[in-house]
Coordinates of C-alpha atoms in Angstrom, one line a residue:
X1247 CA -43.9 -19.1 -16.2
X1248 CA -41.2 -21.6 -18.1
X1249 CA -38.1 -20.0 -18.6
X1250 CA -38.1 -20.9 -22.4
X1251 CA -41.4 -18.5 -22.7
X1252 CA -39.4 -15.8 -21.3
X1253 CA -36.5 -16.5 -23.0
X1254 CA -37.9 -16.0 -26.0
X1255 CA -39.9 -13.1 -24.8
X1256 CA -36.3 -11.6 -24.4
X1257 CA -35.4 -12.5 -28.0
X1258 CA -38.8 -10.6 -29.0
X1259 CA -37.4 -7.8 -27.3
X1260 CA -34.0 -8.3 -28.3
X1261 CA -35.2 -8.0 -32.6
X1262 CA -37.0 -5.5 -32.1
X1263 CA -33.8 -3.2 -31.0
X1264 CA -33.4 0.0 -32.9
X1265 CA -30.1 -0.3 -35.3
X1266 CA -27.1 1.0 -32.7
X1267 CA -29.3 0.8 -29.4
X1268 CA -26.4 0.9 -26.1
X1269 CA -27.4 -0.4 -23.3
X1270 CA -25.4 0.1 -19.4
X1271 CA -24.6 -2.1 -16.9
X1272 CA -26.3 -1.8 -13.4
X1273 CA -22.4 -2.3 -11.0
X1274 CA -19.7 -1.1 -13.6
X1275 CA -21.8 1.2 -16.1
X1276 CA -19.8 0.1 -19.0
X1277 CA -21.6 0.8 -22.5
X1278 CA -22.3 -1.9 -25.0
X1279 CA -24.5 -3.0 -27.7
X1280 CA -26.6 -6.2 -29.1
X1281 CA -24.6 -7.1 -32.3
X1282 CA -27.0 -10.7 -32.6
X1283 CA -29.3 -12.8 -31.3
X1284 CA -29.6 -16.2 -31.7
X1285 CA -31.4 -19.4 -30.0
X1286 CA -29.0 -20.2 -28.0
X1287 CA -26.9 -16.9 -27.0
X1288 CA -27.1 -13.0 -27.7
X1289 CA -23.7 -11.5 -29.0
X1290 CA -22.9 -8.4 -27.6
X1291 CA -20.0 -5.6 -27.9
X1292 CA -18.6 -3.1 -25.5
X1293 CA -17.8 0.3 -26.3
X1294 CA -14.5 0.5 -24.5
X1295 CA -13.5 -2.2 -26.7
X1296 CA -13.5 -3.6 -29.7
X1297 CA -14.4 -7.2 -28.5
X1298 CA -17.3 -9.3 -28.9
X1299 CA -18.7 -11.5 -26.6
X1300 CA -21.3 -14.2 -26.7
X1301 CA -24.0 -14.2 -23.4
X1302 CA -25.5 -17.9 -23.1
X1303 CA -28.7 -18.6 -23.0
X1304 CA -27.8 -21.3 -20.1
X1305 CA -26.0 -18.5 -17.6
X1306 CA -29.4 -16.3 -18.6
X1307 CA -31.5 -19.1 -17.2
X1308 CA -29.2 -19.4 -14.2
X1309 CA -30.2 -15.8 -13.4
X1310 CA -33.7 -15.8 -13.9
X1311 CA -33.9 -19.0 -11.6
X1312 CA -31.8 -17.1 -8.7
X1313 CA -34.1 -14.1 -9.6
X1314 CA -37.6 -15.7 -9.5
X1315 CA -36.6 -17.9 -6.0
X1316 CA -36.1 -14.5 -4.3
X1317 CA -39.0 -12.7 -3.3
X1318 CA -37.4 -9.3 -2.6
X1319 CA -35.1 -9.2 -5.7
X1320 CA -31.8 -10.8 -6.3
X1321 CA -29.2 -8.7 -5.7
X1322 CA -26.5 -7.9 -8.0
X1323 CA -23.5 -7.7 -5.9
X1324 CA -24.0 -11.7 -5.9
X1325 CA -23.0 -11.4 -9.7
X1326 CA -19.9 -13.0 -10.8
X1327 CA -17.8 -10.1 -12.1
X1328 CA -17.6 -11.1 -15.1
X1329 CA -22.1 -11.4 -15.2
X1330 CA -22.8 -7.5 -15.5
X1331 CA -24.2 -7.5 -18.8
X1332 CA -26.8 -10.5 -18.2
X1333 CA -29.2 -9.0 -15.5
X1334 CA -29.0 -5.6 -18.4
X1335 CA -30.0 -7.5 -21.3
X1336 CA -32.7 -9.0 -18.9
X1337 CA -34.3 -6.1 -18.3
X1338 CA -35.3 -5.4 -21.3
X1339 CA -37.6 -7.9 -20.7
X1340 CA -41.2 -6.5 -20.0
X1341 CA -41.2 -8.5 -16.7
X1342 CA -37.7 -7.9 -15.0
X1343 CA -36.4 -4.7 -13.3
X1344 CA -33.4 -3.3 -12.1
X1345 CA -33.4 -1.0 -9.1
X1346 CA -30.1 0.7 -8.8
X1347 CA -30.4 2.3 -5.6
X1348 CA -31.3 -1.1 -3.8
X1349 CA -29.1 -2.8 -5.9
X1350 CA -31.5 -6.2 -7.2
X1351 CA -33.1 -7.2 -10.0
X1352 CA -36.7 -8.2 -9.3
X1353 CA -39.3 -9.5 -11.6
X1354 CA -42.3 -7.6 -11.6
X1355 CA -46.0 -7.6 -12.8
X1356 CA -46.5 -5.0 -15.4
X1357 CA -44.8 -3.3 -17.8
X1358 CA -40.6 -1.9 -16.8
X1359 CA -37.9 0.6 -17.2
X1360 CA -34.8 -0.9 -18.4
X1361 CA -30.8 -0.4 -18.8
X1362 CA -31.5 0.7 -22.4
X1363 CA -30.2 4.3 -22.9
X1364 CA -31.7 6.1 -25.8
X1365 CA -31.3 5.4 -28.9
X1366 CA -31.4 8.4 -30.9
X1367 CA -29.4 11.5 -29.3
X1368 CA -31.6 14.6 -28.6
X1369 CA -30.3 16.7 -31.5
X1370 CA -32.1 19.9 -30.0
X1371 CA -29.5 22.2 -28.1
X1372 CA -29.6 21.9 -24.1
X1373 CA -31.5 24.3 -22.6
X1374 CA -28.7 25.6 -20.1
X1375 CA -29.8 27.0 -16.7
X1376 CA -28.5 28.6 -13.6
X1377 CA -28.1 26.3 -10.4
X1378 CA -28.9 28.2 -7.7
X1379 CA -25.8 26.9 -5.5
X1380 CA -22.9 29.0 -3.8
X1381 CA -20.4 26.9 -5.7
X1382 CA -21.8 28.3 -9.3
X1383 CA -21.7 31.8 -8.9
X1384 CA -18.0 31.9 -6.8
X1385 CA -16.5 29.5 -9.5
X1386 CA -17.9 32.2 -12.0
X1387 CA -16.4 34.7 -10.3
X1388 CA -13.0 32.8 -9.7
X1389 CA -13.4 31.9 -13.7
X1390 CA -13.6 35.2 -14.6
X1391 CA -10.4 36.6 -12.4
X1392 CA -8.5 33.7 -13.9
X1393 CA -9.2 34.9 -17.2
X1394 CA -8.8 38.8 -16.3
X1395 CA -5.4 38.3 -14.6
X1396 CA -2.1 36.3 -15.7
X1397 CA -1.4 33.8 -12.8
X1398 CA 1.3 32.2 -14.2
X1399 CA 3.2 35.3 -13.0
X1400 CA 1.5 35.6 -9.2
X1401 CA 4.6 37.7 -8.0
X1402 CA 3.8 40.1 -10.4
X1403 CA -0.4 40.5 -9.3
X1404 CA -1.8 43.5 -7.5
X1405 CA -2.1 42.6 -3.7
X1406 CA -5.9 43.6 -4.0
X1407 CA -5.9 41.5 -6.9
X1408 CA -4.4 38.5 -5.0
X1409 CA -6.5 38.6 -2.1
X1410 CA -9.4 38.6 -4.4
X1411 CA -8.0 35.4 -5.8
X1412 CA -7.7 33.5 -3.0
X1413 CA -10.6 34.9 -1.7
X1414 CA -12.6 33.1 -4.5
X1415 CA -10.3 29.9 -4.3
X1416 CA -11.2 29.4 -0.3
X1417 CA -15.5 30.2 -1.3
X1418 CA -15.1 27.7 -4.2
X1419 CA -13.0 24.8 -2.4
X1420 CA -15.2 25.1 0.3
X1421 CA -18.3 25.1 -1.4
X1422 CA -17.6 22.6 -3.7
X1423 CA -16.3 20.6 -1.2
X1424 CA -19.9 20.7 0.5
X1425 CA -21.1 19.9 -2.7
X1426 CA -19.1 17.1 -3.3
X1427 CA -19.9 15.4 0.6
X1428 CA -23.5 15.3 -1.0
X1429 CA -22.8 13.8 -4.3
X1430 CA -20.6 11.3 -2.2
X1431 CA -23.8 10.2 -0.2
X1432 CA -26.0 9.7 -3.0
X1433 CA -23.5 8.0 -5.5
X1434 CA -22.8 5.7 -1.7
X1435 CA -26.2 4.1 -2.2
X1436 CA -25.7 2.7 -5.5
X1437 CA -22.2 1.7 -5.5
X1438 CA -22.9 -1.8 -4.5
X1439 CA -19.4 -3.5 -4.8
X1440 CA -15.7 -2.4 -5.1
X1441 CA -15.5 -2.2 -8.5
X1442 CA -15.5 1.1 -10.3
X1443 CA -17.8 2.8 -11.6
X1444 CA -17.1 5.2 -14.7
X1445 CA -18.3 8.2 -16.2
X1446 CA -17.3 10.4 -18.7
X1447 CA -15.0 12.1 -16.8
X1448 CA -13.5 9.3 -14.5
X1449 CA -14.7 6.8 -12.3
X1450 CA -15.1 5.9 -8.5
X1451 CA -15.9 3.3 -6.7
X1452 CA -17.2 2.1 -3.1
X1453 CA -13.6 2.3 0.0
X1454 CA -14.0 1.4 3.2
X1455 CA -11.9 3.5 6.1
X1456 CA -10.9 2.1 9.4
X1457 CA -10.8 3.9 12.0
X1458 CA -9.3 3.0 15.5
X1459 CA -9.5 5.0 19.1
X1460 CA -8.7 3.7 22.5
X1461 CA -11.1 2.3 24.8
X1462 CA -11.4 3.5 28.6
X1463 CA -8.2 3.6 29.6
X1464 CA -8.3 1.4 33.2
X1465 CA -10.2 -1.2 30.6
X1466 CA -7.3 -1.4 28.3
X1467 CA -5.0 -1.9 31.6
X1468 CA -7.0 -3.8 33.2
X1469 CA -6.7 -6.6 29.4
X1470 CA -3.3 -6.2 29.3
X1471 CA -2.6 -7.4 33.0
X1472 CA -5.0 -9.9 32.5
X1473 CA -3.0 -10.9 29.9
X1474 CA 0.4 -10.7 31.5
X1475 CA 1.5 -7.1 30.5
X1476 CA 3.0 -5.2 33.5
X1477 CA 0.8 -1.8 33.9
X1478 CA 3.9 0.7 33.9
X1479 CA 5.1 -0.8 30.4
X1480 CA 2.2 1.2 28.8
X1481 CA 1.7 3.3 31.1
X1482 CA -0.2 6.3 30.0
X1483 CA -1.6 4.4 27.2
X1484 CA 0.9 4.7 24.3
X1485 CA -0.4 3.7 21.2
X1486 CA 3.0 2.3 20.1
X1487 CA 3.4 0.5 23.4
X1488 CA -0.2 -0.8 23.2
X1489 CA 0.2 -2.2 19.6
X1490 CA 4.3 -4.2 20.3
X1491 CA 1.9 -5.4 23.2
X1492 CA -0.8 -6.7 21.2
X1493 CA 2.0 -8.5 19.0
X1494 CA 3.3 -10.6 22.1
X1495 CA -0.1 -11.4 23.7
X1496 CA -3.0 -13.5 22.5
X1497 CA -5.3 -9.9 22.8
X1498 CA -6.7 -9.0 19.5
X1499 CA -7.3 -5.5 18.4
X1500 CA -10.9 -5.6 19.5
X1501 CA -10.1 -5.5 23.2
X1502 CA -8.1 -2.7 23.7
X1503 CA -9.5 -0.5 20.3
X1504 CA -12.9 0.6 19.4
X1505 CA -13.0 -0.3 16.1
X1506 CA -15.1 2.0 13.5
X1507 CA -15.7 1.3 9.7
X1508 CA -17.2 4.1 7.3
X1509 CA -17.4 3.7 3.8
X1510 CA -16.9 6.3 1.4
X1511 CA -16.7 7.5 -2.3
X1512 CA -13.1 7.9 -3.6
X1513 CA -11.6 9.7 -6.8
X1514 CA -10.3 6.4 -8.9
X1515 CA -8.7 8.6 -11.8
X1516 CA -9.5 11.3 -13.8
X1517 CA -9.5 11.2 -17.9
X1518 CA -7.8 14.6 -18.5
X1519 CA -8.2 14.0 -22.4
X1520 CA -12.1 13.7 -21.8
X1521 CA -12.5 17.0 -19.7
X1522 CA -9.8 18.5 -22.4
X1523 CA -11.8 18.1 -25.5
X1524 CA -15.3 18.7 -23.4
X1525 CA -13.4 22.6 -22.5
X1526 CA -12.4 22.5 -26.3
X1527 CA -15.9 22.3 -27.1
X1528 CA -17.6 24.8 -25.3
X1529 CA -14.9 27.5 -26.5
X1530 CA -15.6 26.1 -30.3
X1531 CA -19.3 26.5 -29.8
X1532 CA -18.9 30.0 -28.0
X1533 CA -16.7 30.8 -30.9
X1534 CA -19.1 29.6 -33.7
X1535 CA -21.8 31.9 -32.0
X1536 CA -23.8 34.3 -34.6
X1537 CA -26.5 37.1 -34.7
X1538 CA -28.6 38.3 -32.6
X1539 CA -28.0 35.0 -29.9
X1540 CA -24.3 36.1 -30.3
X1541 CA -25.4 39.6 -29.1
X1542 CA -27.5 38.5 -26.2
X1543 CA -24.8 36.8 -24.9
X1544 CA -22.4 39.3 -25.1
X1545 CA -24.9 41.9 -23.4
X1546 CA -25.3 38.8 -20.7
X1547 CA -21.5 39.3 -20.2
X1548 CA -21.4 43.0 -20.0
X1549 CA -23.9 42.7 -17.3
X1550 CA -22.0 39.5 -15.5
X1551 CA -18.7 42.2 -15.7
X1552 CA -20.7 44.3 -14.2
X1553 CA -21.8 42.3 -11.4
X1554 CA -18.5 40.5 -11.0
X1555 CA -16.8 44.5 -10.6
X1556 CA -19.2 45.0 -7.5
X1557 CA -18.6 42.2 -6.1
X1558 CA -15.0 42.2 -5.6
X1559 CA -14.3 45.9 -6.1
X1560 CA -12.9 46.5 -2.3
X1561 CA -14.0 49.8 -0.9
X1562 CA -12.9 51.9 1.9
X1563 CA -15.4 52.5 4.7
X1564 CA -15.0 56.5 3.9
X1565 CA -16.3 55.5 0.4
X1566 CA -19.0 53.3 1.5
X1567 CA -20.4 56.5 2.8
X1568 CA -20.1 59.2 0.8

């Protein structure tokens, strides 16, 4: 197929927008919108900033070329970093993909999802539910001590009330932190380059960590005489010694070091404001709370009192059975 017929395929797709229609791109998930199309370009602006920008119909053909020679999908890491919002705009055509866990855009034979998030907001409350994870319940409890004790003055706690404070502190860091290794693995696959990625709260983005240990130790000796170091200078294999002996020999770090890479998910920053207003929220909306939902929800925490009292009550074994 001719690029033109596709282009203007696009363009099709492209009119027939909804008024206010955001669409994401695939490596840095920023948030923008189509503001025009025309012939020769599509003029789009992001939500981060009030900037427009044109995207040219020449750079779109560019794409769809690179895209169309490569049977498996061309992958997006191989963007300029500058390019994110063409291969998003593209997808809205009916014949182009993105896949976000493999990271390529492919062009495809039927009908396609695309970076277009919806349009119109679901205005019908969200249905809230209870994970069934060991992190929930402990940071319930932990929420619930915060709120029953003042822990600005610790020195001034109950030791029973203490202990059941950092009792729930140890369950929740550890449990989230289990929680958090998974998330970390997933988000992994579909951070394809080392720019970050944002969501509401913060962003992250794709770190590699170097690790280095030792080889056998008569191999490293045996490299370093070969290469003119007396054995008794680094004798016993300090790693000080090794490395001022790596800086006066021809040895790189590769002989004497296995060398391991592993790449992992780090905390870029955190948008305190955002998290702020979302915590401002949920106590407006608990506030604004009427009727007969208001009185469910009190009984639901009468009951969750309850529970959370029997839980971390702390009984003697005489007590326990009488």
């Amino acid at each position: 197929m001719a690029f033109s017929v596709s282009w203007h395929t696009l363009l099709d797709e492209l009119d027939d927008l909804p008024e206010g229609a955001t669409l994401i791109t695939p490596l840095s998930h920023k948030r923008f919108r189509i503001d025009d199309v025309q012939e020769q370009r599509v003029i789009i602006t992001f939500e981060d900033r009030d900037e427009k920008r044109p995207l040219q119909r020449d750079q779109f053909e560019t794409l769809y070329r690179r895209i169309t020679d490569e049977p498996g999908g061309f992958e997006l890491d191989r963007l300029p970093a500058d390019a994110d919002p063409y291969p998003a705009v593209l997808s809205l055509h009916p014949q182009f993909e993105i896949d976000e866990d493999a990271g390529v855009i492919s062009e495809t034979d039927g009908p396609t999802s695309t970076q277009l998030l919806d349009a119109e907001p679901d205005t019908e409350p969200e249905e809230r539910s209870e994970p069934d994870l060991d992190v929930y319940a402990d940071s319930l409890l932990l929420v619930d001590a915060l709120e029953r004790h003042d822990v600005t003055t610790l020195s001034e706690m109950e030791t029973d009330a203490l202990v059941n404070l950092y009792t729930l502190l140890s369950d929740v860091q550890r449990n989230a932190n289990d929680l958090r290794q998974d998330v970390a693995g997933v988000l992994l696959n579909r951070l394809h380059h080392d720019r970050p990625v944002r969501g509401p709260f913060g962003s992250v983005q794709r770190t590699t960590r170097r690790n280095r240990s030792l080889k056998d130790e008569d191999e490293v000796l045996a490299k370093l005489e070969e290469a003119g170091i007396d054995r008794e200078r680094v004798t016993g294999i300090d790693r000080s010694k090794i490395d001022d002996a790596l800086e006066v020999t021809k040895l790189s770090e590769t002989d004497v070091y296995d060398i391991e890479e592993s790449e992992y998910v780090r905390k870029a920053e955190v948008d305190e404001e955002v998290k702020e207003t979302r915590l401002q929220g949920l106590k407006e909306q608990l506030a604004a709370t009427e009727g007969e939902e208001a009185e469910d929800l009190r009984q639901e925490i009468e009951d969750l009192e309850g529970r959370i009292d029997e839980l971390t009550s702390f009984r003697t074994g005489a007590e326990v059975h009488e």
